[in-house]
Coordinates of N, CA and C in Angstrom, one line a residue:
X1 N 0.8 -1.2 0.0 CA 0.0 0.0 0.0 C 0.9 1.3 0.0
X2 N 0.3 2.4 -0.6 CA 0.8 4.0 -1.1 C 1.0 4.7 0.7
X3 N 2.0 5.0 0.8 CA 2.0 6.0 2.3 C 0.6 6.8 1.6
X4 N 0.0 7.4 3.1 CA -0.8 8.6 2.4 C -0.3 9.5 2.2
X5 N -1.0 10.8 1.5 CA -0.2 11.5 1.0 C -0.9 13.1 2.1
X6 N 0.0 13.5 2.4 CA -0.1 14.9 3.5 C -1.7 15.4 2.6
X7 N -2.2 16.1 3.4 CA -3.1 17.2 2.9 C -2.7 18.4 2.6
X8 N -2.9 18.8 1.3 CA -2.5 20.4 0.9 C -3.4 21.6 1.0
X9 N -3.2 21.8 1.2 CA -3.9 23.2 1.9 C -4.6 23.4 0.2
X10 N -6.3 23.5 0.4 CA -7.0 24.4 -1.2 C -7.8 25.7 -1.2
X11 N -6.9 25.8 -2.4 CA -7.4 27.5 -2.2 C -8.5 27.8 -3.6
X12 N -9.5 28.3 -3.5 CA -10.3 28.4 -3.8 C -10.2 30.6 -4.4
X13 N -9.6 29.9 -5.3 CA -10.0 31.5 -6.5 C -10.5 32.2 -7.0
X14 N -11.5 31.2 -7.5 CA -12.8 31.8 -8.6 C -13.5 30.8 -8.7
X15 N -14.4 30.7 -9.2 CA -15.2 29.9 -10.2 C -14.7 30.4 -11.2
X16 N -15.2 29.1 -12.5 CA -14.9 28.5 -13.6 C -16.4 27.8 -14.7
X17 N -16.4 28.7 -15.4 CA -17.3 27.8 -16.0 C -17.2 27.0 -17.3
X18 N -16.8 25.8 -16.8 CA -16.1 24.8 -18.3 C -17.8 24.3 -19.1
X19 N -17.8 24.8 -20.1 CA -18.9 25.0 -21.0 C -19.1 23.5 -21.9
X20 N -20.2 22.8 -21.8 CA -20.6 21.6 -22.2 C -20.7 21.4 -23.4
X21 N -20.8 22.5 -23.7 CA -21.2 23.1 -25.8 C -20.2 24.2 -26.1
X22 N -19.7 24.1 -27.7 CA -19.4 25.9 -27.8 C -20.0 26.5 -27.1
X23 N -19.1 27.4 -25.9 CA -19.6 28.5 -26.1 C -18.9 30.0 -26.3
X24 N -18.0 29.5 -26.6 CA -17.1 30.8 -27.2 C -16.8 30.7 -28.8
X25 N -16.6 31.3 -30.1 CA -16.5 31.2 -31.1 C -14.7 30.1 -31.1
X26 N -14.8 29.6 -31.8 CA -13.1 28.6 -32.1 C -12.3 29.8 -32.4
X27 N -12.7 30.9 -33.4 CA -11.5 31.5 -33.9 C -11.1 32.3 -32.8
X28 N -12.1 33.1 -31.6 CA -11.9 33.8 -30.5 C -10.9 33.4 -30.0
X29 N -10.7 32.0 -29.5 CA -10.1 31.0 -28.5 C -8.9 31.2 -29.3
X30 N -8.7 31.0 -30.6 CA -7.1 30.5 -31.3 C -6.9 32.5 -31.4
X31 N -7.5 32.8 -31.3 CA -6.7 34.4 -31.3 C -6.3 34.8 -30.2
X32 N -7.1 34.6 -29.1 CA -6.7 34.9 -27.5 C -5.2 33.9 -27.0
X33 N -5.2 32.7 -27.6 CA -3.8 32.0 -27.5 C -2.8 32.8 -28.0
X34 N -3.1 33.1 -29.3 CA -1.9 33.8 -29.7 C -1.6 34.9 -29.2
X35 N -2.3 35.8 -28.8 CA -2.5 37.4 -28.0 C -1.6 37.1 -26.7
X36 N -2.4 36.1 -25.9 CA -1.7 36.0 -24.7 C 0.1 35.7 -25.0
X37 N 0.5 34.5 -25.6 CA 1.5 34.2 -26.1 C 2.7 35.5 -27.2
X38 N 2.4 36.2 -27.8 CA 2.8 37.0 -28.3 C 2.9 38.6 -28.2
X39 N 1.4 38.8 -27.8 CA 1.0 40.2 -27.7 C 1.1 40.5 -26.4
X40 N 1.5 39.7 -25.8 CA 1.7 39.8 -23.9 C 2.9 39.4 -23.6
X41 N 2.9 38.1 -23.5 CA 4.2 37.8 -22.8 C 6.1 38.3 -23.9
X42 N 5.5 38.1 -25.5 CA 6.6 38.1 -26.0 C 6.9 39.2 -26.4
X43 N 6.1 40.5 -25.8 CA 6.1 42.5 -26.4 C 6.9 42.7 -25.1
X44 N 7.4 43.5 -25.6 CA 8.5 44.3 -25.1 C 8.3 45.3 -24.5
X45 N 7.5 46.2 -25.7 CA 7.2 47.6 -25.4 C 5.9 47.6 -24.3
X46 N 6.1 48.6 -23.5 CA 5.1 48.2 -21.8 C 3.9 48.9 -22.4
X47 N 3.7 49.9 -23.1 CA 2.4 50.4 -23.5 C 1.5 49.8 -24.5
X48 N 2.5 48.8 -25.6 CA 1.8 47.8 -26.7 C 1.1 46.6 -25.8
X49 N 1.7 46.2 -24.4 CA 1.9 45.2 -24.0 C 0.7 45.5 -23.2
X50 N 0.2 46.6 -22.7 CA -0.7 46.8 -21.6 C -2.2 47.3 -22.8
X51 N -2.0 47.5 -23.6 CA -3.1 47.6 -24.4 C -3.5 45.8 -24.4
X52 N -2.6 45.1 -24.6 CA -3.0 43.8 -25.3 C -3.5 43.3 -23.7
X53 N -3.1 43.2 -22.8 CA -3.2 42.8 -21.5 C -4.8 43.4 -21.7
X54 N -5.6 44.5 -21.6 CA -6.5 45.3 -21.4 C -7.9 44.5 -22.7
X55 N -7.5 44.3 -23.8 CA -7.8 43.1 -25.1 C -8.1 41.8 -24.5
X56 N -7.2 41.5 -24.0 CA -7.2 39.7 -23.8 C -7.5 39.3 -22.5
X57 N -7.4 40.2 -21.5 CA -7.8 39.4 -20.5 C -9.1 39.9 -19.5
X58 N -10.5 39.3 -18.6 CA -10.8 39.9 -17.9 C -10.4 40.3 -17.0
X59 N -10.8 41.2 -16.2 CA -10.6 42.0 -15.4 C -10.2 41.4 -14.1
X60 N -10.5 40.1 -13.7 CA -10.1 39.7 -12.9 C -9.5 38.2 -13.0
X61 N -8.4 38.0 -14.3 CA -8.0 37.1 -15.2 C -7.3 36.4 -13.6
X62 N -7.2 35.3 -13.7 CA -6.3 34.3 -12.5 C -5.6 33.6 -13.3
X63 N -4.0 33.7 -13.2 CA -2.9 32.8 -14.0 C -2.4 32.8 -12.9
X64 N -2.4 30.8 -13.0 CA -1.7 30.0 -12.2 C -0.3 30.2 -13.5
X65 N 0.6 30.5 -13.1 CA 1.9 30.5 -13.3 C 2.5 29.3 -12.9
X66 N 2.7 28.8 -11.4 CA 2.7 27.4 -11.2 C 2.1 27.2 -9.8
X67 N 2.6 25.9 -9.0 CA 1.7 26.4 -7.8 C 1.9 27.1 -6.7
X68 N 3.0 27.5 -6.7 CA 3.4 28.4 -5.8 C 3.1 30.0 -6.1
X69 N 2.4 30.4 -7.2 CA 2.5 31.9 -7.8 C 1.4 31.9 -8.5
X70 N 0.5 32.2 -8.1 CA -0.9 32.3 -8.7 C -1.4 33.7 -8.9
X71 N -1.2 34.4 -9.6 CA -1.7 35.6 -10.1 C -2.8 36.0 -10.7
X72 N -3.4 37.6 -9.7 CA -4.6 37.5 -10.1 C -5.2 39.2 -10.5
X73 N -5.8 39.5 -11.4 CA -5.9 40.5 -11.9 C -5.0 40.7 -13.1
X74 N -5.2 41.6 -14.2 CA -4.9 42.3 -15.1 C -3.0 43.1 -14.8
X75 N -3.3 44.1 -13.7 CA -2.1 44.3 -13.0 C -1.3 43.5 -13.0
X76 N -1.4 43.0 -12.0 CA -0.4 41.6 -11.6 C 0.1 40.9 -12.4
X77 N -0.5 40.8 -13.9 CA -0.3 39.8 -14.7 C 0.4 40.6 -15.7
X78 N 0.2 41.6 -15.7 CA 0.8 42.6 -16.9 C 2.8 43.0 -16.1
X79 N 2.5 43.4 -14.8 CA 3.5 43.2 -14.2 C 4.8 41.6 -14.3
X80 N 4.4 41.1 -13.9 CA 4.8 39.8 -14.1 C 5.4 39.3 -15.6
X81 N 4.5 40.1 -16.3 CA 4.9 39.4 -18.0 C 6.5 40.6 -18.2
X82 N 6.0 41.5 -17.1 CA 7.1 43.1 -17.7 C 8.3 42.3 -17.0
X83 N 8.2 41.5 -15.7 CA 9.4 41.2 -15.4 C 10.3 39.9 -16.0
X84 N 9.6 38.8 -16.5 CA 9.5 38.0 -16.9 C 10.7 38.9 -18.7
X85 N 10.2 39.9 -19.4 CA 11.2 39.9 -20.2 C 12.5 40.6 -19.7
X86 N 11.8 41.4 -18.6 CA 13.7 42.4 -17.8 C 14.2 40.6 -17.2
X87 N 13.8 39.9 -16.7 CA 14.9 38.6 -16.2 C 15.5 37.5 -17.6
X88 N 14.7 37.8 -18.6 CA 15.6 37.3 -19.9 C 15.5 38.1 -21.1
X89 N 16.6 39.0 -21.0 CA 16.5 39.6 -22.5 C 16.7 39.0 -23.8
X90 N 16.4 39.2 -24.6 CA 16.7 38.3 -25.9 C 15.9 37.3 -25.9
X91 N 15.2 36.8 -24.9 CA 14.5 35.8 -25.2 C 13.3 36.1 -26.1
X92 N 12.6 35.1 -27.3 CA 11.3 35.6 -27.8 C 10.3 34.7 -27.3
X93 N 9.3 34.2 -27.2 CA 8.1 33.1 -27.4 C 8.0 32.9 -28.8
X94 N 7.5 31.2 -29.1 CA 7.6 30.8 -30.2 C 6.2 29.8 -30.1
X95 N 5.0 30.2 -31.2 CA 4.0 28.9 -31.2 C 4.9 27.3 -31.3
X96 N 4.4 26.6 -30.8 CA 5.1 25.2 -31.4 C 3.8 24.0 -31.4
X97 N 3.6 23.9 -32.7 CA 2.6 23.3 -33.3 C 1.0 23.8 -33.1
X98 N 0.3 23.2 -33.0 CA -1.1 22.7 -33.0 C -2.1 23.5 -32.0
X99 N -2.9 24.4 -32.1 CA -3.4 25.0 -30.9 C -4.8 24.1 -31.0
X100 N -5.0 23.4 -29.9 CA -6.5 22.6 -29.5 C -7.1 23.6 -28.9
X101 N -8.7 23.4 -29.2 CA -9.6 24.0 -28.7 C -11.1 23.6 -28.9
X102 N -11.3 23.3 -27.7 CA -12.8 22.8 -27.3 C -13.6 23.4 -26.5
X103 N -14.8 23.6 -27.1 CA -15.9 24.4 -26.0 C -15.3 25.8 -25.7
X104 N -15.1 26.2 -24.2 CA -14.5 27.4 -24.3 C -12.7 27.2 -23.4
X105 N -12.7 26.2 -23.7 CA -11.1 26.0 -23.5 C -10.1 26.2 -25.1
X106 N -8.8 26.5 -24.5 CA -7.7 26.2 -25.8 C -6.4 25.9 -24.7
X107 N -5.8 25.0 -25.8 CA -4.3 24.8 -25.5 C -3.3 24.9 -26.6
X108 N -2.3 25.9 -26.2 CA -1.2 25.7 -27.0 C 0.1 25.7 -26.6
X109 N 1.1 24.9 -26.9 CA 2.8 24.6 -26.5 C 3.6 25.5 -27.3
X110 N 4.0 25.9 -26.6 CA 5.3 27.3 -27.0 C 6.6 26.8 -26.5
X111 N 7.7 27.5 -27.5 CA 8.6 27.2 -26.2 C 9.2 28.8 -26.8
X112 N 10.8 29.2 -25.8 CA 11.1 30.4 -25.5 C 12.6 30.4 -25.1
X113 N 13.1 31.4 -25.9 CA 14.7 31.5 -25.6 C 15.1 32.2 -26.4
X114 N 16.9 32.4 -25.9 CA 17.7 33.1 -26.9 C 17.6 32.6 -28.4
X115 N 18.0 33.6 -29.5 CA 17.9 33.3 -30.9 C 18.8 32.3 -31.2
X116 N 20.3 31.6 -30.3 CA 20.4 31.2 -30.4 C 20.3 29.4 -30.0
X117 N 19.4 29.6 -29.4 CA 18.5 28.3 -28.3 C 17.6 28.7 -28.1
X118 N 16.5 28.8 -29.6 CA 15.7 29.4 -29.0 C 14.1 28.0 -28.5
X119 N 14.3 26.9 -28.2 CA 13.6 26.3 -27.7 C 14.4 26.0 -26.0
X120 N 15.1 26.5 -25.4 CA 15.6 26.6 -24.2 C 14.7 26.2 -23.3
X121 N 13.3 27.0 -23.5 CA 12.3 26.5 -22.7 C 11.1 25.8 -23.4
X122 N 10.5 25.1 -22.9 CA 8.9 24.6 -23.9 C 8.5 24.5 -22.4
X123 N 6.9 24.9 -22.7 CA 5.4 24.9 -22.0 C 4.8 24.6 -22.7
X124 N 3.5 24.8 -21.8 CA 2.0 24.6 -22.4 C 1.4 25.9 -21.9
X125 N -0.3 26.9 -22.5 CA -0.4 27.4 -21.3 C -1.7 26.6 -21.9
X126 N -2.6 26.8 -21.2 CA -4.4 26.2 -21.1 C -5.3 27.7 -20.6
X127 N -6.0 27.8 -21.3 CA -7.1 29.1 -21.7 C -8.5 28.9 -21.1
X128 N -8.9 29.2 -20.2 CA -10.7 29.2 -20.8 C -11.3 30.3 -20.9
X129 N -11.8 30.7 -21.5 CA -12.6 31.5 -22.0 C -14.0 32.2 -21.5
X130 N -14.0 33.2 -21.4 CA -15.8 33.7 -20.7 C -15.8 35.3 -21.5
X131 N -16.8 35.4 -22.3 CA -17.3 36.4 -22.4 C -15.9 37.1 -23.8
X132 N -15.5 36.3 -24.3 CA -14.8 37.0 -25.6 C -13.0 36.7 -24.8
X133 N -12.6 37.0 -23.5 CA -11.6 37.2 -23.1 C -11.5 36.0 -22.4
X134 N -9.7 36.0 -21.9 CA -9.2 34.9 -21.0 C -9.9 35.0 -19.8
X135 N -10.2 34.1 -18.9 CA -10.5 34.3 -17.6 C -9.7 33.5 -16.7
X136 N -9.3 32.5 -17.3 CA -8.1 31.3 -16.4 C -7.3 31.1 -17.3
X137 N -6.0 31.3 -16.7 CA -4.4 30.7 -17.3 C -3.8 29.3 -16.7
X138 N -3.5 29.0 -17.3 CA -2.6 27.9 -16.3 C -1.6 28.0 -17.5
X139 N -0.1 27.8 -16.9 CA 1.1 27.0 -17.2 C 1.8 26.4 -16.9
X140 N 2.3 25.3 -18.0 CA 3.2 24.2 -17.5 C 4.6 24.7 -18.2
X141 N 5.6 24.2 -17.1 CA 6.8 24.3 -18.1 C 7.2 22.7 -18.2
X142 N 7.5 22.7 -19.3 CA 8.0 21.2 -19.6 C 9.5 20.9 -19.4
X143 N 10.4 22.0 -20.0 CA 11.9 21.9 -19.4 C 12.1 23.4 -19.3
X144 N 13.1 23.2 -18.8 CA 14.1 24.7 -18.3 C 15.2 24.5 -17.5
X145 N 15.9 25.5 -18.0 CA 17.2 25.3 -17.6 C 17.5 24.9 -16.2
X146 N 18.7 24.5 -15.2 CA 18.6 24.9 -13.9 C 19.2 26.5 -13.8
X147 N 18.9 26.8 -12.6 CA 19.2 27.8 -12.1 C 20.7 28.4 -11.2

């Protein structure tokens, strides 16, 4: 038999409404992946970058970053993306393949790095959708460097 496993403390953020049927348009969903992925995280400029933040996300967007860093609001998340390129410069975000999308979810894998390595990192993020905009983020990193 499995030891048991500790209890983790759950934190309760939002509700979520994972939709049984379309209910967001497909093309909305594959535009908001790309937006988030390029027009956010991979912009540079803080005023291009906060228009697109203000575009793509509700107002009270919640990105699980991992589980230790759960960010919540527009702010926070616009912040985070500004520090995220000051701690790697030269890095870009890159689509990498296939963006899925069901109902009002989407998933797409990226990965991110110097021009010269520039798969250094690969993720996933996972989208759902409410009302035209992101409302939940989640991302996975799949590898990354050590530190």
């Amino acid at each position: 038999p499995r030891p048991p496993v500790p209890d983790k403390p759950t934190i309760t953020v939002m509700s979520l409404k994972i939709s049984t049927a379309p209910s967001e348009d497909e093309s909305t969903i594959r535009a908001l992946l790309s937006a988030n992925l390029l027009n956010v995280f991979d912009e540079r400029d803080a005023s291009k970058r906060s228009t697109a933040v203000q575009d793509t996300y509700t107002e009270d967007i919640t990105w699980y970053e991992s589980p230790d860093n759960i960010i919540q609001g527009r702010a926070a998340l616009n912040a985070r993306a500004s520090e995220l390129q000051t701690e790697f410069p030269g890095f870009k975000f890159h689509a990498d393949g296939i963006m899925s999308v069901r109902q009002n979810i989407g998933v797409l894998r990226w990965y991110y790095g110097p021009e010269d390595k520039p798969d250094m990192v690969r993720g996933t993020d996972v989208i759902i959708v409410e009302g035209g905009k992101i409302k939940a983020l989640w991302t996975t990193i799949d590898n990354a460097p050590e530190k």
